[in-house]
mmCIF file of C-alpha atoms in Angstrom:
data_model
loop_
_atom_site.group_PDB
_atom_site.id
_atom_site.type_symbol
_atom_site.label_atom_id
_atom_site.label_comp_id
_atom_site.label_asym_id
_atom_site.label_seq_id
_atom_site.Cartn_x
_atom_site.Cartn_y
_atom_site.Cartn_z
ATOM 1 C CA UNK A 97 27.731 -41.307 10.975
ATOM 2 C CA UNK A 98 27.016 -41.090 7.312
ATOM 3 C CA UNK A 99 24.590 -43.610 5.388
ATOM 4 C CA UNK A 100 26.085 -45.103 3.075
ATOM 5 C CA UNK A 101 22.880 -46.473 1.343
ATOM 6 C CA UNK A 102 21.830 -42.779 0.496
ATOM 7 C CA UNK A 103 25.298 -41.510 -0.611
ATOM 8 C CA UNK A 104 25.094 -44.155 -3.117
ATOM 9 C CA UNK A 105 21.418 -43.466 -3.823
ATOM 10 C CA UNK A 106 22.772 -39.846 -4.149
ATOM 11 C CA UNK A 107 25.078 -40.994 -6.467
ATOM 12 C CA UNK A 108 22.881 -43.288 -8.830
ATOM 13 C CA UNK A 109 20.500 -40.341 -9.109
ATOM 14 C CA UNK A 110 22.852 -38.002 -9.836
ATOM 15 C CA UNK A 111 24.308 -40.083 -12.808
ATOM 16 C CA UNK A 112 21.133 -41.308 -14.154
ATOM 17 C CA UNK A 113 20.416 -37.216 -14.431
ATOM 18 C CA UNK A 114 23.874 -36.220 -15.463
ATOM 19 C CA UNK A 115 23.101 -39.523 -18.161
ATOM 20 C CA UNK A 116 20.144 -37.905 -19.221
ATOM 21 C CA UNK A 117 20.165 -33.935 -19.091
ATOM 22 C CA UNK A 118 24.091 -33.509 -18.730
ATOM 23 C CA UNK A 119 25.687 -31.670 -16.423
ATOM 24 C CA UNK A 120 24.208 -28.514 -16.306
ATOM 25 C CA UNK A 121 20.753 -29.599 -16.653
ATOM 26 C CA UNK A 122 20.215 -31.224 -13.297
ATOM 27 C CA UNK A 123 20.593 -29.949 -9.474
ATOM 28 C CA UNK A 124 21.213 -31.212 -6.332
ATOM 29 C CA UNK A 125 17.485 -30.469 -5.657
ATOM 30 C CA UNK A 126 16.517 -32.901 -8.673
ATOM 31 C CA UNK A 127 18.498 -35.307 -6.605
ATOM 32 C CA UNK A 128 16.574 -34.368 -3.145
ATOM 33 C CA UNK A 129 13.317 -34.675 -4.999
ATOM 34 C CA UNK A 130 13.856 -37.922 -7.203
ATOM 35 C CA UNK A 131 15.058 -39.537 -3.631
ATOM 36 C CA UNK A 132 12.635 -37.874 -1.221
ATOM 37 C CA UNK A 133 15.277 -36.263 0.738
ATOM 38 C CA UNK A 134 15.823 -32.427 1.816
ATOM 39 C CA UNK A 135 17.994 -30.777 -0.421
ATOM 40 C CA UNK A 136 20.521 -29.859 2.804
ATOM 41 C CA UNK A 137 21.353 -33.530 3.470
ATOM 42 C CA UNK A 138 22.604 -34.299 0.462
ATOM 43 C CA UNK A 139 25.828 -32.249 1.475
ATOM 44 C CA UNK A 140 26.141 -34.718 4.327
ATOM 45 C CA UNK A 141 27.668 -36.724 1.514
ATOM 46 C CA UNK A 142 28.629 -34.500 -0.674
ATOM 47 C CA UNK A 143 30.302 -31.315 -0.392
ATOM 48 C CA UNK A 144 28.877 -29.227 -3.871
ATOM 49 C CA UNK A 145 27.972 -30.679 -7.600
ATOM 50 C CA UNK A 146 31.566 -30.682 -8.316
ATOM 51 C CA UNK A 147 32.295 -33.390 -5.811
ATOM 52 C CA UNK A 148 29.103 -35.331 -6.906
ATOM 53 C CA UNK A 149 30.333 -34.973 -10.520
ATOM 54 C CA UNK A 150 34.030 -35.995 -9.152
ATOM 55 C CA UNK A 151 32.350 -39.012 -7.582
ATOM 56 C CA UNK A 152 31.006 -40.075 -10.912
ATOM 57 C CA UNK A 153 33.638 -39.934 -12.722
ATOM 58 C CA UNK A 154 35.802 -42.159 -10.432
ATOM 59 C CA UNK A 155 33.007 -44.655 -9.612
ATOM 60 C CA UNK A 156 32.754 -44.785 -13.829
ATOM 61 C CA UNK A 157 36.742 -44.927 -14.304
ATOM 62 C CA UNK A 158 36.465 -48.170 -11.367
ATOM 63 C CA UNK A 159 33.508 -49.670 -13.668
ATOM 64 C CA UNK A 160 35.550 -49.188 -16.390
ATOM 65 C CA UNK A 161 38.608 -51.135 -14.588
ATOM 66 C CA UNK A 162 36.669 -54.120 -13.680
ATOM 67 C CA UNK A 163 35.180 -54.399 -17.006
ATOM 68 C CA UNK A 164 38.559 -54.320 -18.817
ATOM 69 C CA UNK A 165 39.741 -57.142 -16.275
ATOM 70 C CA UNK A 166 37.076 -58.527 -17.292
ATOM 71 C CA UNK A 167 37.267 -58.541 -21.124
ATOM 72 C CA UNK A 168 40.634 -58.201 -21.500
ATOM 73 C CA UNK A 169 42.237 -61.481 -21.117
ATOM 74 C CA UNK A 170 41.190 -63.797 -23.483
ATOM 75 C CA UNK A 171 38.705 -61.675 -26.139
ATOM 76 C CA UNK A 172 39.880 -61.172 -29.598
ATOM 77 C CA UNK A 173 39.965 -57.328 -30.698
ATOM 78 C CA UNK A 174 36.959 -58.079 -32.017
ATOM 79 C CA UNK A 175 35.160 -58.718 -29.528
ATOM 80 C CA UNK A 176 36.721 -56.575 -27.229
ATOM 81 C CA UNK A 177 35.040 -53.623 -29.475
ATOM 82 C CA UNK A 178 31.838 -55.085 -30.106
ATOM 83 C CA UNK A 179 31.758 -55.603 -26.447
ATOM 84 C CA UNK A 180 32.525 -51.569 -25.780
ATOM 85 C CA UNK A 181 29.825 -50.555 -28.450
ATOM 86 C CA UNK A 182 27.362 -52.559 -26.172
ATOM 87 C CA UNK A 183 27.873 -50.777 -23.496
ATOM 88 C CA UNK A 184 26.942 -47.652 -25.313
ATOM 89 C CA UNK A 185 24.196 -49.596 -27.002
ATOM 90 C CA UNK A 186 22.591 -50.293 -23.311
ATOM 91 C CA UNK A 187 23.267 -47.266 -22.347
ATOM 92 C CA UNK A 188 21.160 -45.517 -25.619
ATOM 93 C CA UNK A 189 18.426 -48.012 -24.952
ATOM 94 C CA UNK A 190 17.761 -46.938 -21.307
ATOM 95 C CA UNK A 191 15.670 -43.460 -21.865
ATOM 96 C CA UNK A 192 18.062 -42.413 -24.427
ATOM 97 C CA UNK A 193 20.695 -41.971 -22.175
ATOM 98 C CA UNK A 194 24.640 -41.537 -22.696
ATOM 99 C CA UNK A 195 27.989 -42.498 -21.251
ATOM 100 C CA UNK A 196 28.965 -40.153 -17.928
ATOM 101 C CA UNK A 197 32.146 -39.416 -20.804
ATOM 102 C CA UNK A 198 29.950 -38.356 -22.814
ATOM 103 C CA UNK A 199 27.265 -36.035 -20.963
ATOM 104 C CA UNK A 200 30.270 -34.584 -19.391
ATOM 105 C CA UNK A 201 31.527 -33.362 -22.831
ATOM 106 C CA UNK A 202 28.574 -31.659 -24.082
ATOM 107 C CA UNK A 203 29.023 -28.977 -20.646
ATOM 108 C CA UNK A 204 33.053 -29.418 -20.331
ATOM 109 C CA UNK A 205 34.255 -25.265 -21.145
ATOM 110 C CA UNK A 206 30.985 -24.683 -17.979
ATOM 111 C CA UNK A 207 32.760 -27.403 -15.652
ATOM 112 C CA UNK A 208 34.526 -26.658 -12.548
ATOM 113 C CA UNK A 209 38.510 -27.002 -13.162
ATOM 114 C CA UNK A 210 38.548 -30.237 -10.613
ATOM 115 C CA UNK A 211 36.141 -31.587 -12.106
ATOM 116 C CA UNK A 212 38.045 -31.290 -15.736
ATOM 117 C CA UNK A 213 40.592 -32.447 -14.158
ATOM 118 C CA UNK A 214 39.056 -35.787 -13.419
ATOM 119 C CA UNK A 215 37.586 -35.885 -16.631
ATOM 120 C CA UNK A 216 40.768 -35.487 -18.211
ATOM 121 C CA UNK A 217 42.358 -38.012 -16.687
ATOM 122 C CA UNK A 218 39.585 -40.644 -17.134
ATOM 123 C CA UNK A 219 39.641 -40.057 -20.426
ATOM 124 C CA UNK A 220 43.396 -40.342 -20.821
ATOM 125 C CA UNK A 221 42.966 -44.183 -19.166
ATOM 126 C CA UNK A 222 40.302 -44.596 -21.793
ATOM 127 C CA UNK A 223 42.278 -44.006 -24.765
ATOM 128 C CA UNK A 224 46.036 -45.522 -23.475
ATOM 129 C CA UNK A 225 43.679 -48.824 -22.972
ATOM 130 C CA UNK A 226 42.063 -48.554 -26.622
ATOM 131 C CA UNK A 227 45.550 -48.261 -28.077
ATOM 132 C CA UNK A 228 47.541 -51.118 -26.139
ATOM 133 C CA UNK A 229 44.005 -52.949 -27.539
ATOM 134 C CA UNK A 230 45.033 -51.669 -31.091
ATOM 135 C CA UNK A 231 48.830 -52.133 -30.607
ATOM 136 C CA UNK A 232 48.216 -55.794 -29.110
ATOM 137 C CA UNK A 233 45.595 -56.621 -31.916
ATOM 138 C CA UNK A 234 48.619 -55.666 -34.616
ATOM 139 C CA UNK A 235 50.814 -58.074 -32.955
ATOM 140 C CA UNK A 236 48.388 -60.859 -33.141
ATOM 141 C CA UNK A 237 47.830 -60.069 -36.646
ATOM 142 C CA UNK A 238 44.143 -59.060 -36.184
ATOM 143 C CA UNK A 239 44.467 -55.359 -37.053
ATOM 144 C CA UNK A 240 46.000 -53.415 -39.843
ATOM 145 C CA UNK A 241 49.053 -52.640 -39.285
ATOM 146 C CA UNK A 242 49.274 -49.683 -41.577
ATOM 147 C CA UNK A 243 47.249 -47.602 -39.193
ATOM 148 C CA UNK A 244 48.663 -45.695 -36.499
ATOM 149 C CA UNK A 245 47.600 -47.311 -32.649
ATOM 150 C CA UNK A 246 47.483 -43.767 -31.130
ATOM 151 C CA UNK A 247 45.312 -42.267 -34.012
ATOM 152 C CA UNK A 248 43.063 -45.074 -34.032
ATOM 153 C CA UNK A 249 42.463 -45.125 -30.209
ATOM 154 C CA UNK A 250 41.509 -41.623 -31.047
ATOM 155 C CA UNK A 251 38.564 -42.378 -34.016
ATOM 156 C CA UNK A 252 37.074 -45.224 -31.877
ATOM 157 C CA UNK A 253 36.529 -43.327 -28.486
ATOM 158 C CA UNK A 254 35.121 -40.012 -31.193
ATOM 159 C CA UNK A 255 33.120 -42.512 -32.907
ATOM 160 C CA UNK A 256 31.952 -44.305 -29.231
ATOM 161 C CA UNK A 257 31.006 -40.897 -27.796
ATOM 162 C CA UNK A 258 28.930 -39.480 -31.081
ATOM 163 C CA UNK A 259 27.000 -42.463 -31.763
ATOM 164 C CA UNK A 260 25.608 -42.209 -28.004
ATOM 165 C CA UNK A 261 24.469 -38.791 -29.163
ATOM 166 C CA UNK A 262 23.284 -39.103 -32.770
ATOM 167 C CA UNK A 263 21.235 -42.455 -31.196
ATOM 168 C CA UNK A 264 19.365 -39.851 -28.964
ATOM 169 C CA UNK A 265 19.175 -37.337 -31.663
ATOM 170 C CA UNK A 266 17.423 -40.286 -33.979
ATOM 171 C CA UNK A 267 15.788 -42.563 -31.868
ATOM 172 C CA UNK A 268 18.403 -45.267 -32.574
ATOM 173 C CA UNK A 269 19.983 -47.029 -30.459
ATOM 174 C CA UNK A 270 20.914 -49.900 -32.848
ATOM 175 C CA UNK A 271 22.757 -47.317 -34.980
ATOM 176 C CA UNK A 272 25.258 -47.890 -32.190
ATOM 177 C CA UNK A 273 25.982 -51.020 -32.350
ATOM 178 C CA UNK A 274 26.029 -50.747 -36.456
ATOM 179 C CA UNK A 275 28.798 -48.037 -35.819
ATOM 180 C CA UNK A 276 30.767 -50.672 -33.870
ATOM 181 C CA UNK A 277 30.709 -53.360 -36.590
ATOM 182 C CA UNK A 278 31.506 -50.320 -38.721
ATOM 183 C CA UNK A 279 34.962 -49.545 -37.417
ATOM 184 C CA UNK A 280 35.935 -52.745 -37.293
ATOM 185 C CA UNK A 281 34.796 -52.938 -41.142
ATOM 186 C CA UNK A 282 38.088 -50.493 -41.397
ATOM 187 C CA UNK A 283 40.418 -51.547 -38.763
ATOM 188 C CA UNK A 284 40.251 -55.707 -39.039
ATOM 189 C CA UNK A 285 42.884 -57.700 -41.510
ATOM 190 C CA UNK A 286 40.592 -59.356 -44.232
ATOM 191 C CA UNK A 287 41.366 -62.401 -44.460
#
């Protein structure tokens, strides 16, 4: 019988690395030696780096569905945004890291097609969520309605995934949070 308490040690390791040095830039023998194990048992869990990186990607895209239960029901636009940029924001501020979305972009072309895949669809459920935010917002009168939902979606995820990386690149993580108040600068009715 497996442990479970190492597959999700496994796991935390492997995205605090992928977090940190991307894809590419970490092995499953980082993993063995970060957690003291032999490099062999970490395939008791799991099968090759794809099917860590697979594992990631769905334990971020349940994350990500917990947090939007969470936010979602009774937070303005506003604050639904700020809320997201925060999450980058603590993300920056731990060791400079990114978003899994993010670190997985930098290596995507050198990724294993399943592994895409996954990516893919993540970050389809990503940006269908930003733009019922944007469409919803409209309704409600909070957003401009001149701007198209689907091309806005768009700019905030590009803006959320390039401020994680220009943060590292400066040594600012409050420059994300500054990007968030930014966008809604553009998007936000005045009043």
């Amino acid at each position: 019988m497996r442990n479970t308490g190492t597959k999700e040690k496994i796991l935390k390791e492997g995205r605090a690395l992928l977090q940190s040095f991307g894809y590419n830039g970490f092995s499953f023998q980082d993993i063995a030696d970060k957690l003291n194990l032999k490099k062999p048992s970490l395939y008791d869990h799991y099968e090759n780096k794809e099917a860590l990186g697979i594992a990631i990607i769905q334990n971020y895209s349940d994350l990500f569905d917990r947090w939007v239960a969470k936010i979602s029901v009774e937070s303005s636009f506003r604050e639904k945004i700020l809320n997201l940029f925060q999450i980058y924001y603590f993300f920056a501020k731990d060791k400079k890291k990114v978003c899994p979305i993010s670190a997985f972009s930098v290596d995507f072309q050198s990724l294993p097609k399943g592994l895409q895949k996954e990516i893919r669809k993540f970050n389809q459920k990503w940006l269908v969520w930003l733009e019922e935010q944007i469409v919803l917002g409209q309704k409600q009168n909070e957003v401009v309605k001149s701007l198209s939902p689907q091309a806005m979606a768009l700019f905030i995820f590009n803006q959320g995934l390039g401020c994680q990386l220009q943060a590292r690149l400066q040594s600012d993580p409050d420059s994300v949070v500054t990007s968030g108040e930014d966008i809604l600068k553009l998007l936000l009715k005045r009043a």
